[in-house]
Coordinates of C-alpha atoms and ligand atoms in Angstrom, one line a residue:
X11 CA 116.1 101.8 76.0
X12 CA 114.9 103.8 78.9
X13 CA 117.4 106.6 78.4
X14 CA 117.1 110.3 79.7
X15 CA 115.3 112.8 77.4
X16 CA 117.3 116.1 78.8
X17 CA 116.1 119.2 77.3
X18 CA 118.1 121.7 76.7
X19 CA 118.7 124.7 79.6
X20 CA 117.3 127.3 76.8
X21 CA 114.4 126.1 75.1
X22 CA 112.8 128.5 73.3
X23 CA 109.6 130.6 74.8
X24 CA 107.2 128.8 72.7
X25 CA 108.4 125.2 73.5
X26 CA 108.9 126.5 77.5
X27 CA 105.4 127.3 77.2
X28 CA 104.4 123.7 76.5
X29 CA 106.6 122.2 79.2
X30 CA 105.3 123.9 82.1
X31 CA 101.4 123.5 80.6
X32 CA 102.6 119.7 80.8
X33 CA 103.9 119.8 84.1
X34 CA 101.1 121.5 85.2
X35 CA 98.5 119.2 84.2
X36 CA 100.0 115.9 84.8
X37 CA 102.7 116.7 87.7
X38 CA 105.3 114.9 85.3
X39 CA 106.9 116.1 81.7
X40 CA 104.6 115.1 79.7
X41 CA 106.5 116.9 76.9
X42 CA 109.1 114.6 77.3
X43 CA 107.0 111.9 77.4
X44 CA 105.4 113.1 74.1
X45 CA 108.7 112.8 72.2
X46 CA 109.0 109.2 73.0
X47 CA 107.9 106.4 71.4
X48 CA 105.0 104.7 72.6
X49 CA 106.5 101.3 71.9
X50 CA 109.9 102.1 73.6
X51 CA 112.6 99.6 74.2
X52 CA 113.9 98.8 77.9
X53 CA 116.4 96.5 79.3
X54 CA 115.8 93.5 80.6
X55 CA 116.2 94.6 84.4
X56 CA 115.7 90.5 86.0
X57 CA 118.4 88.8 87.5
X58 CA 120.4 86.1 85.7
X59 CA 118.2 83.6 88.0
X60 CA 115.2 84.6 86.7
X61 CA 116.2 83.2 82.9
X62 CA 117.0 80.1 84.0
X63 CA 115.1 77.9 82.2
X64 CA 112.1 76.1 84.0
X65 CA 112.0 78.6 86.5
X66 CA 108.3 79.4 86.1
X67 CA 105.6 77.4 85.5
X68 CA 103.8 76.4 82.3
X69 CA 100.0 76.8 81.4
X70 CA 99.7 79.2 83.5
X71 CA 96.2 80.7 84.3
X72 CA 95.1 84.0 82.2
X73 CA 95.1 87.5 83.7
X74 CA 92.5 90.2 83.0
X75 CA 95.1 93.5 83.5
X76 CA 92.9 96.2 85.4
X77 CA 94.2 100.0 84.6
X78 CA 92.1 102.7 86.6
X79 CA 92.7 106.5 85.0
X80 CA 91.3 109.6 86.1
X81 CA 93.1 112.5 83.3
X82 CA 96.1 110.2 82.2
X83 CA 98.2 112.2 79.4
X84 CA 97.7 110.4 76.0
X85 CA 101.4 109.4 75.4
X86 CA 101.8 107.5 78.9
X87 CA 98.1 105.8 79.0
X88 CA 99.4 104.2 75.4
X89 CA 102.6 103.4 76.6
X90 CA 101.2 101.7 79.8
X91 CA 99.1 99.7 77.6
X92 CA 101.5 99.2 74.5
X93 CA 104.3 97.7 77.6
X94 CA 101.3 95.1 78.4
X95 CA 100.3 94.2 74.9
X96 CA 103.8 94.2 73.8
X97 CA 105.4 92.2 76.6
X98 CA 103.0 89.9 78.2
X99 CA 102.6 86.3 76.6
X100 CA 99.2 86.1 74.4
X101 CA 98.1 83.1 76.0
X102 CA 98.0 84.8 79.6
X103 CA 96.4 87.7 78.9
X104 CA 92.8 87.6 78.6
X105 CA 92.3 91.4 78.1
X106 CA 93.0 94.6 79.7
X107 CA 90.3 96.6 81.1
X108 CA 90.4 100.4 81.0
X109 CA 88.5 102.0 83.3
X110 CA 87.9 105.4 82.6
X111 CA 87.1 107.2 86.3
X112 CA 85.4 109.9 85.0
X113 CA 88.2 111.7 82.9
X114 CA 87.7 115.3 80.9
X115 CA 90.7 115.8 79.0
X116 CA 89.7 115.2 75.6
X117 CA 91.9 112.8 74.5
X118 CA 90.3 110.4 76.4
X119 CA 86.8 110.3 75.0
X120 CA 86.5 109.5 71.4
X121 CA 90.1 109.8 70.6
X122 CA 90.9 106.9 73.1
X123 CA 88.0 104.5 72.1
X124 CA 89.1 104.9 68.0
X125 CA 92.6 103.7 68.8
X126 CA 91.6 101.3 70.8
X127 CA 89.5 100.0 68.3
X128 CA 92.8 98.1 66.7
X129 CA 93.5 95.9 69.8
X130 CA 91.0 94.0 70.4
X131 CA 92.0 93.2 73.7
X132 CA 91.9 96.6 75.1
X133 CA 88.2 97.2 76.5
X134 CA 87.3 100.4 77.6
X135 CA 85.1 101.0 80.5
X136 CA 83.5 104.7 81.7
X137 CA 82.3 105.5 84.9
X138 CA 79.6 107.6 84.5
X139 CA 80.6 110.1 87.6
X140 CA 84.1 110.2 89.9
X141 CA 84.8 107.4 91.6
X142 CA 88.2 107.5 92.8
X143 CA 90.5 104.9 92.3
X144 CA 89.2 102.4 95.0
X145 CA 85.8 102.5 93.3
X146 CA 87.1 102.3 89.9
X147 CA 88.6 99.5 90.3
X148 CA 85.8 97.5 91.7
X149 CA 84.3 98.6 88.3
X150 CA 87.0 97.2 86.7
X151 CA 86.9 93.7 88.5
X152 CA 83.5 93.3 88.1
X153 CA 83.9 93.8 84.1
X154 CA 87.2 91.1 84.1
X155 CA 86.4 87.5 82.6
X156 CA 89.9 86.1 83.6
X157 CA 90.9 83.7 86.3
X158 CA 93.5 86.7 87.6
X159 CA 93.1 90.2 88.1
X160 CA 96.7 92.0 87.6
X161 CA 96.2 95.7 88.9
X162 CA 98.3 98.7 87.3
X163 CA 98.7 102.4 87.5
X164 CA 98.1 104.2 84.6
X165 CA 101.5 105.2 84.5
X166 CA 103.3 102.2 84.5
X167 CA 105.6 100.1 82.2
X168 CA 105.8 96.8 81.8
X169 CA 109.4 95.2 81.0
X170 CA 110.7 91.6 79.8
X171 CA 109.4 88.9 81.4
X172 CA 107.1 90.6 84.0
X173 CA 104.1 88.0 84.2
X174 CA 105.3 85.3 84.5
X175 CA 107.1 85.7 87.9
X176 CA 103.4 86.8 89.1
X177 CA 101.3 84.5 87.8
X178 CA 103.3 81.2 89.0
X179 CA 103.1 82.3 92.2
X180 CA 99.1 82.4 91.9
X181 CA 98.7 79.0 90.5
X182 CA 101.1 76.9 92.5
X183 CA 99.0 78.5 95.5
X184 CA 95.4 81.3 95.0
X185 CA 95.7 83.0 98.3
X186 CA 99.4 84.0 97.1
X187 CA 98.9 88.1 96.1
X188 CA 102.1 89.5 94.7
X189 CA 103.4 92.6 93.7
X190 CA 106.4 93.7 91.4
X191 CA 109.3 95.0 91.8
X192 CA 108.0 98.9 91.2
X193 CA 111.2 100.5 89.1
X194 CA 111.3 104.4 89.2
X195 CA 110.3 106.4 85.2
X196 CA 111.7 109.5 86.3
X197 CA 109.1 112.2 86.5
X198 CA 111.6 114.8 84.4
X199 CA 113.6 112.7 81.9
X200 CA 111.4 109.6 81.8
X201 CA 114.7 107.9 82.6
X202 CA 114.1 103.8 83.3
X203 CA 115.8 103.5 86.6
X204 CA 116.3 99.9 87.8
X205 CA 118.7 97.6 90.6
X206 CA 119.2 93.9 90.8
X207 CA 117.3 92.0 93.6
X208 CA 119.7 93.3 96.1
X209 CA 118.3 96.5 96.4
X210 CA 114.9 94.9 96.7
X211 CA 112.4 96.2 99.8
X212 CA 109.8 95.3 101.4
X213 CA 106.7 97.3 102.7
X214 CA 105.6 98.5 105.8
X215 CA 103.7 101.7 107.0
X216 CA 104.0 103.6 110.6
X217 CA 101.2 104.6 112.9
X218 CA 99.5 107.9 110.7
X219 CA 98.6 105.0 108.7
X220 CA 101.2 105.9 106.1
X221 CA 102.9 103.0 103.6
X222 CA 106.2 103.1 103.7
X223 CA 109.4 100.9 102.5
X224 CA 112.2 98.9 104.8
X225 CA 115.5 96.5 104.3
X226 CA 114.0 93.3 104.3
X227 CA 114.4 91.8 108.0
X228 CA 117.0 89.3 107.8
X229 CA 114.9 86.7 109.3
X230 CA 113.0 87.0 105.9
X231 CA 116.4 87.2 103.9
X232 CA 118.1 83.9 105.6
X233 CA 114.8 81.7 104.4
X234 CA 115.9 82.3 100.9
X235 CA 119.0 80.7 98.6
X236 CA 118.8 83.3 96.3
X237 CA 118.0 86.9 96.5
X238 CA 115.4 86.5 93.6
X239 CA 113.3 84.4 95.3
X240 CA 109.7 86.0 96.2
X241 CA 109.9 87.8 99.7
X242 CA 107.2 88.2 102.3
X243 CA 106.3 91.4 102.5
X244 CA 103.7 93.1 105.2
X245 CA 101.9 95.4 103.3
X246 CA 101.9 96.6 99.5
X247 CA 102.3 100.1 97.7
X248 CA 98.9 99.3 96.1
X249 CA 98.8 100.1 92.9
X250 CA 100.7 96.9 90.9
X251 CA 99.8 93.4 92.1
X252 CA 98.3 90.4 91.2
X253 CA 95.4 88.4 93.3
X254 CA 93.4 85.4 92.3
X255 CA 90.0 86.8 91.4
X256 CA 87.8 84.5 93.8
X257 CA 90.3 85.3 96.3
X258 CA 89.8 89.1 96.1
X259 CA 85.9 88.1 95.9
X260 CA 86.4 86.0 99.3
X261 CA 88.3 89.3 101.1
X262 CA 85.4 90.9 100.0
X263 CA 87.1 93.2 97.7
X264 CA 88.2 96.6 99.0
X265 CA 86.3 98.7 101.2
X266 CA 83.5 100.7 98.2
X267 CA 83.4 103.1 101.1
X268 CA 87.3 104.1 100.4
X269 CA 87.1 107.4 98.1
X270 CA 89.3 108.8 96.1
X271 CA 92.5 107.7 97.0
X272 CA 94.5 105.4 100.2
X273 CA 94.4 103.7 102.8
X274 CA 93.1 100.5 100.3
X275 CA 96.5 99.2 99.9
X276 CA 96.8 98.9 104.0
X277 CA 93.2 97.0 103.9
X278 CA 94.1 94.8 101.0
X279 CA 97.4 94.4 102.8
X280 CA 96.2 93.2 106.9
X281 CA 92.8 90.9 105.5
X282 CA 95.8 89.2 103.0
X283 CA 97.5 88.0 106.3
X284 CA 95.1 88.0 108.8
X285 CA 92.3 86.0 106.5
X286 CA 95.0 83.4 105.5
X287 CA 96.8 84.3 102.6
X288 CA 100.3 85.6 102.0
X289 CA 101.3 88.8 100.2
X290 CA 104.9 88.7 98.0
X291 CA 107.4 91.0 96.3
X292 CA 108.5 89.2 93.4
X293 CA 112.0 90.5 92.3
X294 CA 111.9 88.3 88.7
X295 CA 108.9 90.8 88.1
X296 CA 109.7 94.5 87.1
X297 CA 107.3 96.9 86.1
X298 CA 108.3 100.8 85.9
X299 CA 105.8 103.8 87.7
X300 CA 106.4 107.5 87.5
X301 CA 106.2 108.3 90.9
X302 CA 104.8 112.0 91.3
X303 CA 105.8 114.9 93.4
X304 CA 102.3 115.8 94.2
X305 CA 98.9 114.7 93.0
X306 CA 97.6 116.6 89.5
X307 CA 93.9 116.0 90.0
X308 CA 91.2 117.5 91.7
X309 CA 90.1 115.9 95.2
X310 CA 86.8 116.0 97.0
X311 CA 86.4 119.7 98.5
X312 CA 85.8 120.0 102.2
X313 CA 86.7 116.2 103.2
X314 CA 89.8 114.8 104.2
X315 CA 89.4 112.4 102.1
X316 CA 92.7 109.8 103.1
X317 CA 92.0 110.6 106.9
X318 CA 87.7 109.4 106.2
X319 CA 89.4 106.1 104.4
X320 CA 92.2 105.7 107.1
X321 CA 89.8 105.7 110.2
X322 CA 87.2 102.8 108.1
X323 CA 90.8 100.9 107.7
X324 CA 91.4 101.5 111.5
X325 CA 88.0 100.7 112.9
X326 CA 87.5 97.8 111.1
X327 CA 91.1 96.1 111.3
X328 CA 93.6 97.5 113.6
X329 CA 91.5 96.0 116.8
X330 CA 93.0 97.8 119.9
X331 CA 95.7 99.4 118.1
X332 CA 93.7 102.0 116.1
X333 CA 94.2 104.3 119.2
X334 CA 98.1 105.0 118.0
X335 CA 96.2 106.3 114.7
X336 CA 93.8 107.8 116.6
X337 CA 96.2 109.6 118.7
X338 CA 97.3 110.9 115.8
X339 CA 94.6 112.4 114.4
X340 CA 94.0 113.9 117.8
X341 CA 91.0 111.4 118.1
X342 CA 89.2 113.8 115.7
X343 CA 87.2 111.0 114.0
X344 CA 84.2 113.2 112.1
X345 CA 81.5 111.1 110.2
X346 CA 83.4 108.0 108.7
X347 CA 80.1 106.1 107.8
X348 CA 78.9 103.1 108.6
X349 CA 81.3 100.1 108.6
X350 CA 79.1 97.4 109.9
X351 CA 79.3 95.7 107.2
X352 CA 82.8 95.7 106.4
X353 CA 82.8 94.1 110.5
X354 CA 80.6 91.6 109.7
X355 CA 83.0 90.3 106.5
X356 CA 85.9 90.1 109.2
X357 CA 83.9 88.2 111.6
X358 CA 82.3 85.8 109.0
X359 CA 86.0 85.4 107.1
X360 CA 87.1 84.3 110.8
X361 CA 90.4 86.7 110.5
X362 CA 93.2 86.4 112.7
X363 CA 93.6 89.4 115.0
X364 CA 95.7 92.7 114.5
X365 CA 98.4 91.2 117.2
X366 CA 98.8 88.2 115.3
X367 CA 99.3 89.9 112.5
X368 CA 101.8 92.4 114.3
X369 CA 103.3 89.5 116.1
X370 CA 104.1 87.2 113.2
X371 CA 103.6 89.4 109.8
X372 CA 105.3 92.5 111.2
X373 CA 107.3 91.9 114.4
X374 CA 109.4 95.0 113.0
X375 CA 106.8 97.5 113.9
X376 CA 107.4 99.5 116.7
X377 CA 104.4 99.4 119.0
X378 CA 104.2 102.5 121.1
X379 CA 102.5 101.1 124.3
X380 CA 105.6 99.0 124.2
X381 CA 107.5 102.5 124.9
X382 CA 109.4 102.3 128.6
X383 CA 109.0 106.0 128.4
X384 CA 107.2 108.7 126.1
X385 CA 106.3 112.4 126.3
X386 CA 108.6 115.4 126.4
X387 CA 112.1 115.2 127.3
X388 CA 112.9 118.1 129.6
X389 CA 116.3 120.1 130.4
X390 CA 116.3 120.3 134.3
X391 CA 118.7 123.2 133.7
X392 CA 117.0 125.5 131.2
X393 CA 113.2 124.3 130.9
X394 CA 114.2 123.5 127.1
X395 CA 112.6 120.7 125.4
X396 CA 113.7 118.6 122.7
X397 CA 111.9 119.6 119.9
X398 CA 111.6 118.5 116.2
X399 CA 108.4 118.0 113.8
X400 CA 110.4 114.9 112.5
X401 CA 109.3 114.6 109.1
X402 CA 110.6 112.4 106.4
X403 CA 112.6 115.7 105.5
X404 CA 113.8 116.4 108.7
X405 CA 115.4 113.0 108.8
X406 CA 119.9 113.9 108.2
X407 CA 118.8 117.1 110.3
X408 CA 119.8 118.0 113.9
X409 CA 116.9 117.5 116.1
X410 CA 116.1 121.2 117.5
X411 CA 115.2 122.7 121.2
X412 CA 112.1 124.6 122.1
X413 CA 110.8 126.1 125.3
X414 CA 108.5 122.9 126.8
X415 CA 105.0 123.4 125.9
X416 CA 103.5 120.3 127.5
X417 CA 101.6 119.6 123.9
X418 CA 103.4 117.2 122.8
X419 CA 103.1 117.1 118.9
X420 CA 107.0 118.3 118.0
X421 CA 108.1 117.4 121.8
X422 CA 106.7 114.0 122.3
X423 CA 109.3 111.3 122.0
X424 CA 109.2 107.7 123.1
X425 CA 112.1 105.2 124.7
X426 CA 112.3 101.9 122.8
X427 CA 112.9 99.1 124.8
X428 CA 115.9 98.6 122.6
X429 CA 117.1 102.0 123.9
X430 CA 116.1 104.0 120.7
X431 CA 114.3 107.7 121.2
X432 CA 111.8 107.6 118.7
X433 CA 108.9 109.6 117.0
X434 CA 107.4 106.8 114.7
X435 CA 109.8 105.6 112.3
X436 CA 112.4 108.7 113.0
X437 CA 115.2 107.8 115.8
X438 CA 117.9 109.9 117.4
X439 CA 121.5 109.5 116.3
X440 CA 125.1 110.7 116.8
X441 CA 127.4 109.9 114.6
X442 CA 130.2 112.2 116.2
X443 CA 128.7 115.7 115.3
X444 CA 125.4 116.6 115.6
X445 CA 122.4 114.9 117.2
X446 CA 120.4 114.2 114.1
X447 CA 116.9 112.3 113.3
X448 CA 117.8 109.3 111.7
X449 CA 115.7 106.3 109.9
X450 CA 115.3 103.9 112.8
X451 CA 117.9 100.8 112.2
X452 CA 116.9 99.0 114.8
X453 CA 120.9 97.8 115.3
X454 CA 121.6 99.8 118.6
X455 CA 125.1 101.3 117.3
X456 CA 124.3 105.4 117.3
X457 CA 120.9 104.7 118.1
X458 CA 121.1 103.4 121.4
X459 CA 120.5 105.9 124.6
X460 CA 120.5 104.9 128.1
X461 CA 118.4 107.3 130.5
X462 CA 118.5 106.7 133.7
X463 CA 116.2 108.4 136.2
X464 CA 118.5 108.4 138.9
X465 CA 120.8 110.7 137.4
X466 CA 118.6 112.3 134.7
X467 CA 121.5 111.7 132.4
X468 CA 120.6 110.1 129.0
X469 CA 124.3 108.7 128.2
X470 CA 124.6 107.5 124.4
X471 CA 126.0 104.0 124.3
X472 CA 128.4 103.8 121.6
X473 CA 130.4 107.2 122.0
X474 CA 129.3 107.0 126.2
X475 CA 128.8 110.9 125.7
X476 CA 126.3 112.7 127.4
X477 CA 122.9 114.6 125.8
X478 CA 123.5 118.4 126.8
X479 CA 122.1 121.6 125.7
X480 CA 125.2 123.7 124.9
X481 CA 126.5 126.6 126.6
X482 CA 125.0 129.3 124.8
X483 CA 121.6 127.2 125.2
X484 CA 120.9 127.5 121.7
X485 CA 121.1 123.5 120.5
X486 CA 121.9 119.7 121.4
X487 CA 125.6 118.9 122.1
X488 CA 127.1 115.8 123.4
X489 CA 129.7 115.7 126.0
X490 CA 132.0 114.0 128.3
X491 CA 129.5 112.9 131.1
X492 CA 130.1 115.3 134.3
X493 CA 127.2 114.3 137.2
X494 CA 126.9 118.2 137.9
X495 CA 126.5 119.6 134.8
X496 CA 122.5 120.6 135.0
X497 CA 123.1 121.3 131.2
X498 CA 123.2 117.7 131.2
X499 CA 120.3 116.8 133.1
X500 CA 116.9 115.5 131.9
X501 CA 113.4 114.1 132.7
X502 CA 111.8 111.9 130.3
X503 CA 108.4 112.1 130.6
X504 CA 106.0 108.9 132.1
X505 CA 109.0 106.4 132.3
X506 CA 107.7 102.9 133.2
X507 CA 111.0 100.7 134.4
X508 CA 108.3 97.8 133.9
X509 CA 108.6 98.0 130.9
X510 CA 112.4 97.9 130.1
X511 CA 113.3 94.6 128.3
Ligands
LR7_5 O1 90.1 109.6 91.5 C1 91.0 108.9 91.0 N1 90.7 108.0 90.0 C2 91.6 107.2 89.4 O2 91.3 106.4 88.6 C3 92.4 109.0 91.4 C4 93.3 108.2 90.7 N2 93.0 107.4 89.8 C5 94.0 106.5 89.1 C6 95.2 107.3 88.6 O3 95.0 107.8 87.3 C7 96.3 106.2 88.7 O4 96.3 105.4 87.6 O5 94.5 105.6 90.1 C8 95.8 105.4 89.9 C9 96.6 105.7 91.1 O6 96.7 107.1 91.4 P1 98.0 107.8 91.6 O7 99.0 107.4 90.5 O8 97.8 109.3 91.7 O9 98.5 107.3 93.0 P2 100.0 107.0 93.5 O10 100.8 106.3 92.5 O11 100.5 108.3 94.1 O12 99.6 106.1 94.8 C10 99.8 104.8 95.3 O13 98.9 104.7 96.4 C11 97.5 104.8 96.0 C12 96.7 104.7 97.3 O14 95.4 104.7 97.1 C13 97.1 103.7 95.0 O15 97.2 102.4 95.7 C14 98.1 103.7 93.9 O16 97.8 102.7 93.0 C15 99.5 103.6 94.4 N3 100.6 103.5 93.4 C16 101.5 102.6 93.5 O17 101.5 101.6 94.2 C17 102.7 102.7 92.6 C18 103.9 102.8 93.4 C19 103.9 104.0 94.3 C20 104.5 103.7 95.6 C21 105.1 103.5 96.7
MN6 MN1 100.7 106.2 90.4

């Protein structure tokens, strides 16, 4: 039933031994995985709204379930596989297609093809040398005979009722793609952790080029009665959806210049929208993924492999806009290839542009040329700057000082219009102690900072304190405003009042 397995603290040497060569190989416990069954039970995770009867459609048309693996451990390829057989209704799946990217564990070769040999659904497919996962797929979709393709991880479980919420979708209307909800398999325990559709988000991704999750906006949340409903979403994880296969054909596919791994779910993602079609979270639909702490197999040597994908994403797609990537990168672009072709499928598809799809599919973003002011943010007083790399794990930390280096990198910041100081998806916030980096809200409240060049005071607008570097100069405080305190003095760097809402 998707309970913990929790092993005890002293294990002895021999069995210790195992765990770690598990952990090692696969970046999850696959020792725990190999003491479960293959065919485990899970709870139903849907919503009461989801059973009620007539709520999907009949007849629906059959899938061809697509499950790329590159060195999958035995016990959680066959339980991936074992959820689909064992949960899916016969008459919508056609088959599932393994595609074998090149694997050499052992298990995978003979001992894979013999068990398969029972279902004869299952069909196994080898690629002869690495492909990476963008590439593998392709294989996969060329080998698929249903009207569907349903993409999966190789990790993945399937629960109650998870196709047909993804398939109605499809066949009231083909340039519908939808994902799943994606529940969390812990990478330790192999616990089944699930919510109701409350806790359901939507995805997004910032200007590295980097998915990412949100709240659903509430304009999207008040066109619905109930929270099961399937909600627009701007871009997808990427590895579990479903896409009418002469749609995906249409798109022309993903990039086959993508290696590896990324930057395919943006693409897949922005030529959904912009080419005419709509992309869904479906919260009736719940599949589980073990989501990994780092990746187990090898990469290319020598090439930045996400970056190379990224830039092909950004030169044929973001229009204008792939300068905030670019600026990222430090405009370091190296030998992408050639992506003529891939400009040529937008112009023949007649694709909306990257605005529109900012504009309407992802008003949300925050666009930095939209910035009123961005750069460092300088102490008149001590020549400090603030000063924080602001990565996901900085975010609940106080943001630091440094001496200003005029580099910008850890000391560039930019002024919302709405009055937030941002780096990307990171915003200042005081809450009553520190000055932290926060998630960006997007509600004002403690995110909300007035500057004003006049007075080089940045005043915060819900406490009306003042941004100061302390008195022993070592860190951000926030005081009562005092117009000669140099401690609380500041110039933000290139401030356009133009721009101010
Ligand atoms: O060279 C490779 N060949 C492969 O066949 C590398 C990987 N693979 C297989 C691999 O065995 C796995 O089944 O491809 C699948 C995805 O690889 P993961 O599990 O290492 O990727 P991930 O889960 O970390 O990454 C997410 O982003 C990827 C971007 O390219 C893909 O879109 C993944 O499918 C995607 N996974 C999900 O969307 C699940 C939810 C994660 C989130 C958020
Ligand atoms: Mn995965």
């Amino acid at each position: 039933m998707g309970k913990p397995v929790v092993l005890p603290k002293d294990v002895e040497a021999q069995v210790k031994k195992k765990v770690d060569e598990g952990w090692k190989n696969n970046a999850f416990n696959q020792y725990v995985s190999d003491m479960i069954s293959v065919h485990r039970s899970l709870p139903d995770p849907r919503d009461e709204w989801c059973k009620a009867p007539g709520r999907f459609l009949e007849n629906l048309p059959e899938t061809s379930v697509i499950v790329c693996f590159h060195n999958e451990a035995w016990s959680v390829l066959l339980r991936t596989v074992h959820s689909i057989l064992d949960r899916s209704p016969p008459q919508y799946l056609k088959e599932i297609i393994l595609v074998d990217d090149n694997s050499d564990m052992p298990h995978l070769a003979k001992q894979l093809d013999d068990y398969m040999e029972q279902y004869p659904k299952v069909r196994i497919v080898r690629a002869p040398k690495r492909e990476g996962l963008i590439r593998a797929r392709l294989m996969g979709a060329r080998h698929a005979t249903a009207p569907v393709l349903t993409f999966l991880d190789s990790h993945c479980e399937c629960t109650t009722g998870w196709l047909e919420p993804l398939l109605t979708p499809i066949a009231k209307d083909p340039l519908t793609v939808v994902c799943p909800v994606i529940d969390v398999i812990s990478d330790d325990t192999f616990e089944y952790h699930y919510r109701d559709s409350t806790g359901v988000n939507v995805g997004g991704f910032d200007w590295n080029l980097q998915f990412n999750w949100h709240a659903i906006p509430s304009k999207e949340r008040a066109r619905h009665q109930h929270p099961a409903e399937p909600v627009r979403s701007p871009t997808m994880a990427g590895g579990l959806f479903s896409i009418d296969k002469a749609f995906f054909e249409r798109l022309g596919t993903y990039d086959s210049g993508f290696d590896i791994w990324g930057g395919e779910n943006l693409e897949l993602s922005f030529k959904t929208w912009m080419c005419g079609g709509t992309l869904e979270i479906v919260p009736c639909s719940h599949v589980g993924h073990i989501f990994r702490k780092r990746s187990p197999y090898k990469w290319r040597s020598g090439v930045n492999v996400l970056k190379r994908n990224s830039i092909r994403l950004a030169e044929v797609w973001l229009d204008e806009y792939k300068k905030y990537y670019y600026e990222r990168i430090g405009f370091d672009l190296g030998d992408f290839g050639d992506v003529s072709e891939r400009k040529r499928l937008r112009e023949n598809l007649k694709c909306k542009s990257f605005k529109w799809y900012l504009d309407n599919v992802y008003p949300e973003l925050f666009v930095p040329g939209d910035a009123v002011a961005s750069g460092e943010v300088h102490n008149l007083a001590t020549g400090q700057c603030v000063d924080s790399p602001a990565k996901p794990e900085d975010n609940h930390k106080p943001v630091g000082l440094w001496p200003c280096h005029k580099q910008g990198g850890n000391q560039y910041w930019m002024l919302s219009k709405e009055g937030e100081i941002r780096r990307d998806e990171a915003c200042m916030d005081y809450a009553g102690s520190d000055v932290i980096l926060y998630p960006c809200h997007g509600s004002k409240g403690n995110q909300y900072w007035e500057y004003s060049p006049e007075t080089n005071r940045i005043i915060h607008g819900s406490s009306k304190k003042c941004l100061a570097i302390s008195q022993d100069r070592k860190k951000l405080v926030m005081e009562d405003c005092s117009l000669e305190e140099g401690r609380q003095k500041w110039k933000f760097e290139n401030y356009d009042p133009n721009k101010k809402l």
